[in-house]
PDB file of C-alpha atoms (C1' of nucleotides) in Angstrom:
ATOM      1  CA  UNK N1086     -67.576 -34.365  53.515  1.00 41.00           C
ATOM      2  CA  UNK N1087     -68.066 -38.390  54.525  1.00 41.00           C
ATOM      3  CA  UNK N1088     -70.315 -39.958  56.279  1.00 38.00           C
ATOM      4  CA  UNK N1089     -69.805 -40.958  59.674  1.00 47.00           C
ATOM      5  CA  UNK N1090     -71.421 -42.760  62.692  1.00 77.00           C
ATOM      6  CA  UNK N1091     -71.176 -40.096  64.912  1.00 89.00           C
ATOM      7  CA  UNK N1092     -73.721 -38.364  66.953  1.00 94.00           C
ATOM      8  CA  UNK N1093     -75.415 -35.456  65.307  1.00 95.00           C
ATOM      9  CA  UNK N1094     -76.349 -33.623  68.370  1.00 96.00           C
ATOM     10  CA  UNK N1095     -72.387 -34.087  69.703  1.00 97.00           C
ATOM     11  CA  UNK N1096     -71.503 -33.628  66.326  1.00 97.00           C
ATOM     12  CA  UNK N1097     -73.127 -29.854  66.115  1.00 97.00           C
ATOM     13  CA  UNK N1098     -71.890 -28.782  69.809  1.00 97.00           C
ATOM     14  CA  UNK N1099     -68.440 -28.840  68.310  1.00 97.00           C
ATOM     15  CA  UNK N1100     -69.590 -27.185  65.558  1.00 96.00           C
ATOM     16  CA  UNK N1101     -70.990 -24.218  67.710  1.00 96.00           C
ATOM     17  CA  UNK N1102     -68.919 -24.374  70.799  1.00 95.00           C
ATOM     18  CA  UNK N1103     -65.703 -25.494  68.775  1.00 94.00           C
ATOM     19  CA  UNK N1104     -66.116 -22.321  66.422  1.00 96.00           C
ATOM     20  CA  UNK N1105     -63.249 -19.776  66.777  1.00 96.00           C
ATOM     21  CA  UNK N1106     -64.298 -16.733  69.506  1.00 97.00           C
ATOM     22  CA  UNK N1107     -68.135 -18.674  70.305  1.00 98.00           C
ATOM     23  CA  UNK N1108     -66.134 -20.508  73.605  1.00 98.00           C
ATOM     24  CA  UNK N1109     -65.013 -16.837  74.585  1.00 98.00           C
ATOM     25  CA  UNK N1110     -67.857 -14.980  73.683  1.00 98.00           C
ATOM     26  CA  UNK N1111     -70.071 -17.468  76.071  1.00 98.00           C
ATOM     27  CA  UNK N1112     -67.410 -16.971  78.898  1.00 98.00           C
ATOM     28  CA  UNK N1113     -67.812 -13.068  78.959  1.00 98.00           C
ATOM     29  CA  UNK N1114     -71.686 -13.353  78.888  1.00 98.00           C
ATOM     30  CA  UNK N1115     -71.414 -15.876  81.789  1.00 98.00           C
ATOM     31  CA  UNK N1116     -70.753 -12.968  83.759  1.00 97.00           C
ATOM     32  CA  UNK N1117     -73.869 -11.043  83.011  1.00 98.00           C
ATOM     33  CA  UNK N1118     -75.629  -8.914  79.817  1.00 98.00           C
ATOM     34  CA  UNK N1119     -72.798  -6.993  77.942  1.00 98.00           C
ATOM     35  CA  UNK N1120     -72.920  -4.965  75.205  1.00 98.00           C
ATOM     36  CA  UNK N1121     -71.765  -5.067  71.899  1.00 98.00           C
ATOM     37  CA  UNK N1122     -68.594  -2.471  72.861  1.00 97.00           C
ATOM     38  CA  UNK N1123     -68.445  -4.434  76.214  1.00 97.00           C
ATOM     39  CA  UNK N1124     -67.534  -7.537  74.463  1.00 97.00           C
ATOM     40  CA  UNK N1125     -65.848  -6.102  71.334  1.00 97.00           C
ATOM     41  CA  UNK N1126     -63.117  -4.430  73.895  1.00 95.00           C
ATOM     42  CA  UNK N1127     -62.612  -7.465  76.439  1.00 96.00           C
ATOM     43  CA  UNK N1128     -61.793  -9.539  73.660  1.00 96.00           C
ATOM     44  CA  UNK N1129     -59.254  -9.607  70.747  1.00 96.00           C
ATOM     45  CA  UNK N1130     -62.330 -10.154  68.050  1.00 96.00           C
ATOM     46  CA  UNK N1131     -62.916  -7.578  65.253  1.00 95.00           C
ATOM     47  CA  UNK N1132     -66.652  -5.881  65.516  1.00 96.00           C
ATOM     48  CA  UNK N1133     -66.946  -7.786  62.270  1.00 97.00           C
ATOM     49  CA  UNK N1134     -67.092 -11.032  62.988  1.00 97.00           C
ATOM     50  CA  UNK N1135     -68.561 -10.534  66.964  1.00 98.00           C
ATOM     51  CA  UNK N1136     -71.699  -9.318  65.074  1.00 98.00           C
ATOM     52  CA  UNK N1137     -71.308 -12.503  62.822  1.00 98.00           C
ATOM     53  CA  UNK N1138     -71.095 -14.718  65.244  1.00 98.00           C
ATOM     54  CA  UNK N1139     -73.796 -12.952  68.133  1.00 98.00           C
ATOM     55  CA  UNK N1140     -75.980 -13.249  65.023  1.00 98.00           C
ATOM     56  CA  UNK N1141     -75.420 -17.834  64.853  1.00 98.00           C
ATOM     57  CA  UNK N1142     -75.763 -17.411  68.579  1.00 98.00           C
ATOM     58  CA  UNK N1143     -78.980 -15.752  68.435  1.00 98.00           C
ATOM     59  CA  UNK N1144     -80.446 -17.917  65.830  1.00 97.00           C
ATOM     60  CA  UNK N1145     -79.113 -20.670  68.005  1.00 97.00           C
ATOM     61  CA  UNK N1146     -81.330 -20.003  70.689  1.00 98.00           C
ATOM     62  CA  UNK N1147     -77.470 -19.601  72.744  1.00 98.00           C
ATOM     63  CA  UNK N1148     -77.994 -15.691  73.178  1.00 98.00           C
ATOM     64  CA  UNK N1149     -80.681 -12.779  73.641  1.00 98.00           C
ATOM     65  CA  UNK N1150     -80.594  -9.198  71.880  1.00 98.00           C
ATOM     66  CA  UNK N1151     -82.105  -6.656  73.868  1.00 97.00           C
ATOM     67  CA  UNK N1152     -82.002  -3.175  72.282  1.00 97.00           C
ATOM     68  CA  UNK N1153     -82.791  -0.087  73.969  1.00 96.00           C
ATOM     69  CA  UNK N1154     -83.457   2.864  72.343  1.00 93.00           C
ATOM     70  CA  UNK N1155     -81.636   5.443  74.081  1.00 91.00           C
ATOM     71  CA  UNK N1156     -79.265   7.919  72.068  1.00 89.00           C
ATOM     72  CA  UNK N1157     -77.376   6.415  71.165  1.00 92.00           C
ATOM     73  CA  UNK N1158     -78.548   3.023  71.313  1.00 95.00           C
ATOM     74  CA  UNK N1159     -77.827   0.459  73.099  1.00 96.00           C
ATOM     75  CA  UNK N1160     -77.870  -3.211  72.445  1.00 98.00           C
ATOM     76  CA  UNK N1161     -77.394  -6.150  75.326  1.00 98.00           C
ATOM     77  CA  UNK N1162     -76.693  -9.799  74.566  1.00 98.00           C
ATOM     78  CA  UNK N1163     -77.277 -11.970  77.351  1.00 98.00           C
ATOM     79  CA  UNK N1164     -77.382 -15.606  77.684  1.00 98.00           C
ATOM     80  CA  UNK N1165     -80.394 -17.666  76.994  1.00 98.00           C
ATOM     81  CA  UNK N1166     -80.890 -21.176  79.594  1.00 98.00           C
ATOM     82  CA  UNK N1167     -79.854 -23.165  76.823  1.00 98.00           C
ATOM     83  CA  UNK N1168     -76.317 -21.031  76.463  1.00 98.00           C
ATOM     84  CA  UNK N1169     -76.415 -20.485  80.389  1.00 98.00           C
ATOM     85  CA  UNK N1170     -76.132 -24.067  80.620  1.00 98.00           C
ATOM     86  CA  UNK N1171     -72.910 -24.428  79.012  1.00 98.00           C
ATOM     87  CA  UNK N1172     -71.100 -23.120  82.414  1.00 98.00           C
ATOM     88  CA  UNK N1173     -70.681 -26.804  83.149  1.00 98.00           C
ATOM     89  CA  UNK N1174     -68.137 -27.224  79.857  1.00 98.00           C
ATOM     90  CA  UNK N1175     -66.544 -23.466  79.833  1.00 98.00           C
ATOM     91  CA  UNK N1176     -65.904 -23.624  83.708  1.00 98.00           C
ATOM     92  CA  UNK N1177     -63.953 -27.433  83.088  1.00 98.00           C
ATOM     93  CA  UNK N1178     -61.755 -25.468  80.358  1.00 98.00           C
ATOM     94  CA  UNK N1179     -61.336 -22.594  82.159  1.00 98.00           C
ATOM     95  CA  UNK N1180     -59.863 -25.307  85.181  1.00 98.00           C
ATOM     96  CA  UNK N1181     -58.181 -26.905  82.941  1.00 98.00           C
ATOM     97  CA  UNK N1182     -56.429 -24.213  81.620  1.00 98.00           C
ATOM     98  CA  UNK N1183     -55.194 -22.969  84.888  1.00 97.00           C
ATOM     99  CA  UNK N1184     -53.663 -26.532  85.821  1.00 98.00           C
ATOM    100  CA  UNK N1185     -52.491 -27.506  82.485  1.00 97.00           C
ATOM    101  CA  UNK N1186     -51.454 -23.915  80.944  1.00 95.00           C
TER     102      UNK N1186
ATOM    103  CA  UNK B1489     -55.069  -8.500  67.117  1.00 42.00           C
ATOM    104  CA  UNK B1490     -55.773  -6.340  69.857  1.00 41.00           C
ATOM    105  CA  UNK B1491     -54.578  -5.811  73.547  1.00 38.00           C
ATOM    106  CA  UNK B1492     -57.058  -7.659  76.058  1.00 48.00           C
ATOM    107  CA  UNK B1493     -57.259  -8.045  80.160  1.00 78.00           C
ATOM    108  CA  UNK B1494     -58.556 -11.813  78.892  1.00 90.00           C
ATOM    109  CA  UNK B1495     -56.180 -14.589  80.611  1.00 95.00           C
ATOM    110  CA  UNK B1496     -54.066 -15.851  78.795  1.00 96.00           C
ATOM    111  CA  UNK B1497     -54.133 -19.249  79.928  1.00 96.00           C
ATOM    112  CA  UNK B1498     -58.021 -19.429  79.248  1.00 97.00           C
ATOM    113  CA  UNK B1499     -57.371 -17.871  75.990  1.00 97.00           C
ATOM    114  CA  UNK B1500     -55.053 -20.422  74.907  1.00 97.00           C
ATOM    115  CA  UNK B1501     -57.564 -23.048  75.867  1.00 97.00           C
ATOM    116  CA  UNK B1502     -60.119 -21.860  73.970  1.00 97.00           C
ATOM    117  CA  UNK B1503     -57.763 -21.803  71.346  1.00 96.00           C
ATOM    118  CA  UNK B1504     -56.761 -25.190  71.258  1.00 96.00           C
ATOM    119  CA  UNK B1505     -60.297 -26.588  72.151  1.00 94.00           C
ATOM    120  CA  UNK B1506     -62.183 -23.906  69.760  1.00 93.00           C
ATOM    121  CA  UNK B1507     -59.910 -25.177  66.654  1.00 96.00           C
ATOM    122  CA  UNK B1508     -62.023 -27.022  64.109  1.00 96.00           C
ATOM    123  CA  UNK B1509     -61.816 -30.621  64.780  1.00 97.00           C
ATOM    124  CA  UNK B1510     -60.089 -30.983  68.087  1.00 98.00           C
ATOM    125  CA  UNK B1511     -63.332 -31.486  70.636  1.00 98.00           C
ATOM    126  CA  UNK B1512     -64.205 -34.569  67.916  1.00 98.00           C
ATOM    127  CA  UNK B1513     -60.835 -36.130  67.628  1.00 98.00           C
ATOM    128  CA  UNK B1514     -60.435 -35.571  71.682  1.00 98.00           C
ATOM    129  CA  UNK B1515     -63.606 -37.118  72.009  1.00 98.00           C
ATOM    130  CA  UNK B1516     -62.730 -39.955  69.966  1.00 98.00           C
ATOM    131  CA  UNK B1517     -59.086 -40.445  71.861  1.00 98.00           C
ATOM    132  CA  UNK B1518     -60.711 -40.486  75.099  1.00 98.00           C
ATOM    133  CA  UNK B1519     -62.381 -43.731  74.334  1.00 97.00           C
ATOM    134  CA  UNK B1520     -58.972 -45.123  74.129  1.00 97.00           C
ATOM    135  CA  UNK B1521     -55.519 -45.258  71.612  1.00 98.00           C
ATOM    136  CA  UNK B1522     -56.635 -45.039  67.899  1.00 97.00           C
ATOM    137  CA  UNK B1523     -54.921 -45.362  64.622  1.00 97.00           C
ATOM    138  CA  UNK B1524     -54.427 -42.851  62.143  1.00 97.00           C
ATOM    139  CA  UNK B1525     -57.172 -44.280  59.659  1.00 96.00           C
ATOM    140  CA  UNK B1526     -59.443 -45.406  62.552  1.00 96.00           C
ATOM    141  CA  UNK B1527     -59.893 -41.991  63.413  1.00 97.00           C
ATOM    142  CA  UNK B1528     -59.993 -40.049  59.752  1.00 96.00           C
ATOM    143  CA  UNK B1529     -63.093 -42.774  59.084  1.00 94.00           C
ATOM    144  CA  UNK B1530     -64.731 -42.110  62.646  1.00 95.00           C
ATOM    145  CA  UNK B1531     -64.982 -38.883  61.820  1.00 96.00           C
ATOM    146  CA  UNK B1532     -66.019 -36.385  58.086  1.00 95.00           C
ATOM    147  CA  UNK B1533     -62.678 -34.964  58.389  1.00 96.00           C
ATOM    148  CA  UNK B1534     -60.121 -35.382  55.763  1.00 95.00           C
ATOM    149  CA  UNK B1535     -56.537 -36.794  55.981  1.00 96.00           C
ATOM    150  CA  UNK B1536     -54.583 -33.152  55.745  1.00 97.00           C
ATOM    151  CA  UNK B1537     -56.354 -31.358  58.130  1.00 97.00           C
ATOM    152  CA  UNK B1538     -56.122 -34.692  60.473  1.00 98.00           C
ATOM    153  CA  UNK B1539     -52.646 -35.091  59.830  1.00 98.00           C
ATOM    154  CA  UNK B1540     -52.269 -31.416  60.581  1.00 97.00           C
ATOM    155  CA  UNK B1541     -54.355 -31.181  63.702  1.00 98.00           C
ATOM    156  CA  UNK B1542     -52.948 -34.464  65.605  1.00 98.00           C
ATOM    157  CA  UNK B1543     -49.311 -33.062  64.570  1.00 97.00           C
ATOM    158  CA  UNK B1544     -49.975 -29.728  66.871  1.00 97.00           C
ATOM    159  CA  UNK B1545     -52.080 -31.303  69.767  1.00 98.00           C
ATOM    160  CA  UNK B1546     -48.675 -33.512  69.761  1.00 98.00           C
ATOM    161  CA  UNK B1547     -46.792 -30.369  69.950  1.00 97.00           C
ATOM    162  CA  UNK B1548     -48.789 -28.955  72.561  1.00 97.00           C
ATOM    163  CA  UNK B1549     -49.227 -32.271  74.735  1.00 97.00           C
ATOM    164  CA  UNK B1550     -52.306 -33.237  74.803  1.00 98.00           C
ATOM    165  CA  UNK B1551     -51.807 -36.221  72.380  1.00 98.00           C
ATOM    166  CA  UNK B1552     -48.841 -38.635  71.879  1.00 98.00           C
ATOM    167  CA  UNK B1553     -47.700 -40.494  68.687  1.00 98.00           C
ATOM    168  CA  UNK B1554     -46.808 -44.378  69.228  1.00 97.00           C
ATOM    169  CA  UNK B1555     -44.887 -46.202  65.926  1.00 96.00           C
ATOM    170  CA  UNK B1556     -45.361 -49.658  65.390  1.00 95.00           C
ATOM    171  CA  UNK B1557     -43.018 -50.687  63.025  1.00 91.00           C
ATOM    172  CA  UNK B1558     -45.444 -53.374  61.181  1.00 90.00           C
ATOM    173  CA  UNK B1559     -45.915 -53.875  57.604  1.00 86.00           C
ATOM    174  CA  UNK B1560     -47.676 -52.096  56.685  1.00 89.00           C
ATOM    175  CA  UNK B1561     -46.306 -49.270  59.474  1.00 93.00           C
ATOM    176  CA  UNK B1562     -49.021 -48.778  62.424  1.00 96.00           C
ATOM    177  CA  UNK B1563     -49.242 -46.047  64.171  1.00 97.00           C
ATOM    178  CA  UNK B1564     -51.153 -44.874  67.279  1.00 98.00           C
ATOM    179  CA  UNK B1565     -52.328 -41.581  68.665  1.00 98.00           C
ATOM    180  CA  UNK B1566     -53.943 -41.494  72.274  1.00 98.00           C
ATOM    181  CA  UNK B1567     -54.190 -38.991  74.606  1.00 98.00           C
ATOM    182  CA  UNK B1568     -51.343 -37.756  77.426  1.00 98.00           C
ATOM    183  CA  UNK B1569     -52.258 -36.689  81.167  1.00 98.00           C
ATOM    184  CA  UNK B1570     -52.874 -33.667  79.736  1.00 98.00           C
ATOM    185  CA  UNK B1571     -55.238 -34.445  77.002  1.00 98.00           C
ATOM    186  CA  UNK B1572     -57.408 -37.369  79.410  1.00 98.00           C
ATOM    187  CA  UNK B1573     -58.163 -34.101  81.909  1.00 98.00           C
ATOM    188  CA  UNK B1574     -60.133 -32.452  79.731  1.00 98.00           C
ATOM    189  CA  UNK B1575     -62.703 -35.333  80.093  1.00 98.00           C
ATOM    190  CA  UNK B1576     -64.615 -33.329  82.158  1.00 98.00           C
ATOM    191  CA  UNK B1577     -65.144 -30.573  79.943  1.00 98.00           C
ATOM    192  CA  UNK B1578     -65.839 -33.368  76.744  1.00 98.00           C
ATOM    193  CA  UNK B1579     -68.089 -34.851  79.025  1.00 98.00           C
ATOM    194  CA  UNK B1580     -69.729 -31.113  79.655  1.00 98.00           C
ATOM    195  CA  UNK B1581     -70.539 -30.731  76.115  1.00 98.00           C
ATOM    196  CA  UNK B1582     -71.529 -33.799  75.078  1.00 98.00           C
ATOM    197  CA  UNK B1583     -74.332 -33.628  78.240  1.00 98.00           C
ATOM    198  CA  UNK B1584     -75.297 -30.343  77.053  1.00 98.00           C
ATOM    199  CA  UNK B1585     -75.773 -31.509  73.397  1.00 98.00           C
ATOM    200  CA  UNK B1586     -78.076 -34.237  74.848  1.00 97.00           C
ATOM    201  CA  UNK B1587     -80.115 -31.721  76.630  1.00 98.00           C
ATOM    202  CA  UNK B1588     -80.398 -29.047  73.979  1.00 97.00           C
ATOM    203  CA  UNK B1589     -79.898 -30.459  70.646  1.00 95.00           C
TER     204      UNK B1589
ATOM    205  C1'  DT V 933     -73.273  22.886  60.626  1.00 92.54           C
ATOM    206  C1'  DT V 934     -70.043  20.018  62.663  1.00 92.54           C
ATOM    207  C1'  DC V 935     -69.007  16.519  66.171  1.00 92.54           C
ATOM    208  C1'  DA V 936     -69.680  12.534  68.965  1.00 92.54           C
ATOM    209  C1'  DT V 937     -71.370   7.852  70.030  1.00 92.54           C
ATOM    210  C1'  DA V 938     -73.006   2.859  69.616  1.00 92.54           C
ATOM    211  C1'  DA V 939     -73.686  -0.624  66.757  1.00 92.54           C
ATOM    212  C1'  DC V 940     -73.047  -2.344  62.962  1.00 92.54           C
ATOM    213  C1'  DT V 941     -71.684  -3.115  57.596  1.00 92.54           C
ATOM    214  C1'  DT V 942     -68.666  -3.124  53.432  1.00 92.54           C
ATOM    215  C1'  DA V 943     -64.632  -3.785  50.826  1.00 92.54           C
ATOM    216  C1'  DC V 944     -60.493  -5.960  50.500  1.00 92.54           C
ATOM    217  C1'  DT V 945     -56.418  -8.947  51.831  1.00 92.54           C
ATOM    218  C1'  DT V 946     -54.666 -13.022  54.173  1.00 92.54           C
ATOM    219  C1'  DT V 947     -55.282 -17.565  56.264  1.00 92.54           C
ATOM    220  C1'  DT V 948     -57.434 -21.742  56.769  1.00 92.54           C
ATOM    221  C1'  DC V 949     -60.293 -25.548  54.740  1.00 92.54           C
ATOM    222  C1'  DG V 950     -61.921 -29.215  51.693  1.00 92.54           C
ATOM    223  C1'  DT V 951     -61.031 -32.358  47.924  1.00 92.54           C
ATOM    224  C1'  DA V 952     -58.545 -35.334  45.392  1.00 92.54           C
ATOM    225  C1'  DA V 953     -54.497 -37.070  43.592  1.00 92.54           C
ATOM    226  C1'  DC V 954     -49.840 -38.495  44.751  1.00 92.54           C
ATOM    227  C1'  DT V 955     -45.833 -40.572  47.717  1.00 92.54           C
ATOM    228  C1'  DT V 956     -43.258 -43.965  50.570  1.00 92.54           C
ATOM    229  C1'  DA V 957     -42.101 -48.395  52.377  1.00 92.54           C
ATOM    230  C1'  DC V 958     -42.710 -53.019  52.438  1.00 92.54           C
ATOM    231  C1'  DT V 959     -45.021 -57.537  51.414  1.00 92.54           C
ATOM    232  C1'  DA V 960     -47.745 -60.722  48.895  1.00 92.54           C
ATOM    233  C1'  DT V 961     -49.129 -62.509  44.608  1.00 92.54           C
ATOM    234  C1'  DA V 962     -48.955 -63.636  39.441  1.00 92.54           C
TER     235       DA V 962
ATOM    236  C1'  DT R 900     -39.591 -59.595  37.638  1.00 92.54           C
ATOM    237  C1'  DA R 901     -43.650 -56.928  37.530  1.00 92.54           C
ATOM    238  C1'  DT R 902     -47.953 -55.647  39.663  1.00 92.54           C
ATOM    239  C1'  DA R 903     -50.940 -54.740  43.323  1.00 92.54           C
ATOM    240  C1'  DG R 904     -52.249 -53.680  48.096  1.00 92.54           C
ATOM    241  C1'  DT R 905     -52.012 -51.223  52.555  1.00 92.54           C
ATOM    242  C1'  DA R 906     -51.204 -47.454  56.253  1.00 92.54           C
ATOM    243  C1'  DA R 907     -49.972 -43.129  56.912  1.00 92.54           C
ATOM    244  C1'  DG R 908     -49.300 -39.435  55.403  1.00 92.54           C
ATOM    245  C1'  DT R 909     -48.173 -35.038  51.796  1.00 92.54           C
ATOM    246  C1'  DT R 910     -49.061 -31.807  47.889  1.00 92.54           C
ATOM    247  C1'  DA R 911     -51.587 -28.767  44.945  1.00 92.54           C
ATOM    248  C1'  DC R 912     -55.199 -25.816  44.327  1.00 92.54           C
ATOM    249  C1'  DG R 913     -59.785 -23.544  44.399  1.00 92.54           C
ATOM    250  C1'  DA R 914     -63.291 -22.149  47.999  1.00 92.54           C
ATOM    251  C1'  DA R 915     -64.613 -20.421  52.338  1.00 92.54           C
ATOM    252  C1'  DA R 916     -63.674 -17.992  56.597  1.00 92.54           C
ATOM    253  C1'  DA R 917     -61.098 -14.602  59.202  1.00 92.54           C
ATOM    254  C1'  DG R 918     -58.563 -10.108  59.923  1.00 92.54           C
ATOM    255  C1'  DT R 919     -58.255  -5.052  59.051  1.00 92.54           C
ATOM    256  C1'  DA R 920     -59.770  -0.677  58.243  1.00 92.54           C
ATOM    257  C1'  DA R 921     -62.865   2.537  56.536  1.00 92.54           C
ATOM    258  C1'  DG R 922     -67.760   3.744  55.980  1.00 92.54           C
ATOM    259  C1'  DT R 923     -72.906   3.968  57.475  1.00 92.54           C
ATOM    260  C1'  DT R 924     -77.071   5.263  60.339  1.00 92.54           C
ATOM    261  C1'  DA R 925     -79.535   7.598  63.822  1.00 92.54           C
ATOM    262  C1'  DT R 926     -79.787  11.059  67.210  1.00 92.54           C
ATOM    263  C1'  DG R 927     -78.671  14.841  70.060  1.00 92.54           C
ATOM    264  C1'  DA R 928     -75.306  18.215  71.852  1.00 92.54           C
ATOM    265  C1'  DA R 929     -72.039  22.187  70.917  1.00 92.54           C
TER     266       DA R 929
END
DNA sequence: TTCATAACTTACTTTTCGTAACTTACTATA
DNA sequence: TATAGTAAGTTACGAAAAGTAAGTTATGAA
């Protein structure tokens, strides 16, 4: 790994956003809390690495866990303000994907 | 890989923006044409995976490859149509990181 | 006692990355 | 003639991340 001029805070969007699944993971919370089955089933990610990456998201401040302790249980992730905030960027690709794709 | 209701078109988006790399070397593009080495040092990514990325956003035309038969051989990369519209989205996520990073 | 469910977790294989050395083509210099 | 320098890659290989499938935990219903 160099070094480089380039802006840290830039620099570690890509790293989150730019992370395979993270872009649609954010788009399916957009629409409201899911849970983990929720999201596992709209979305060709293995439970494996959804729980690996809702885990970076949490710590990230991106996403909420809510569990409630029903039987079974069940577990909502929801966006935080900081990850509602990236409609702005998923809505442009989601545009862009309809003109350009 | 599982069957999904997810569109297709956003899919592939998030694909092709979610790939290691591409948001950065898009971002770098978009402030106009760049050569091969200009980018590789603008950026802590190596000369393979470079090499490898700018070869399939040429495929999928977002990013066009200019010879200049100098010695020794130049050679420019800048962004099509295609690649400039997703400005807005760059722009989206570079905001964001400002805000929240 | 067995089954069912949600939400994970583990074990294992395959793919992608990161690093560094090497290649090609041509010119300038000793 | 031999050597060195430069841009733009390419190759080889070990390390890290992703994909797949089976297993775990907790609880209540049949």
């Amino acid at each position: 790994m160099k070094e480089t001029a380039l802006c840290p805070r830039l620099s570690k969007a890509m790293d989150l956003i730019g992370k395979r699944w993270v872009g649609l993971i954010l788009y399916e919370l957009l629409e409201g809390p899911k849970r983990f089955n929720e999201i596992e089933s709209s979305l060709p990610i293995s439970g494996r690495l959804l729980s690996e990456r809702l885990k970076e998201l949490e710590k990230e401040g991106l996403v909420e866990r809510q569990v409630y302790t029903e039987v079974p249980v069940r577990v909502e992730y929801s966006l935080t303000e900081m990850g509602l905030s990236l409609k702005g960027a998923i809505d442009a690709i989601e545009i862009w994907s309809k003109r350009w794709l």
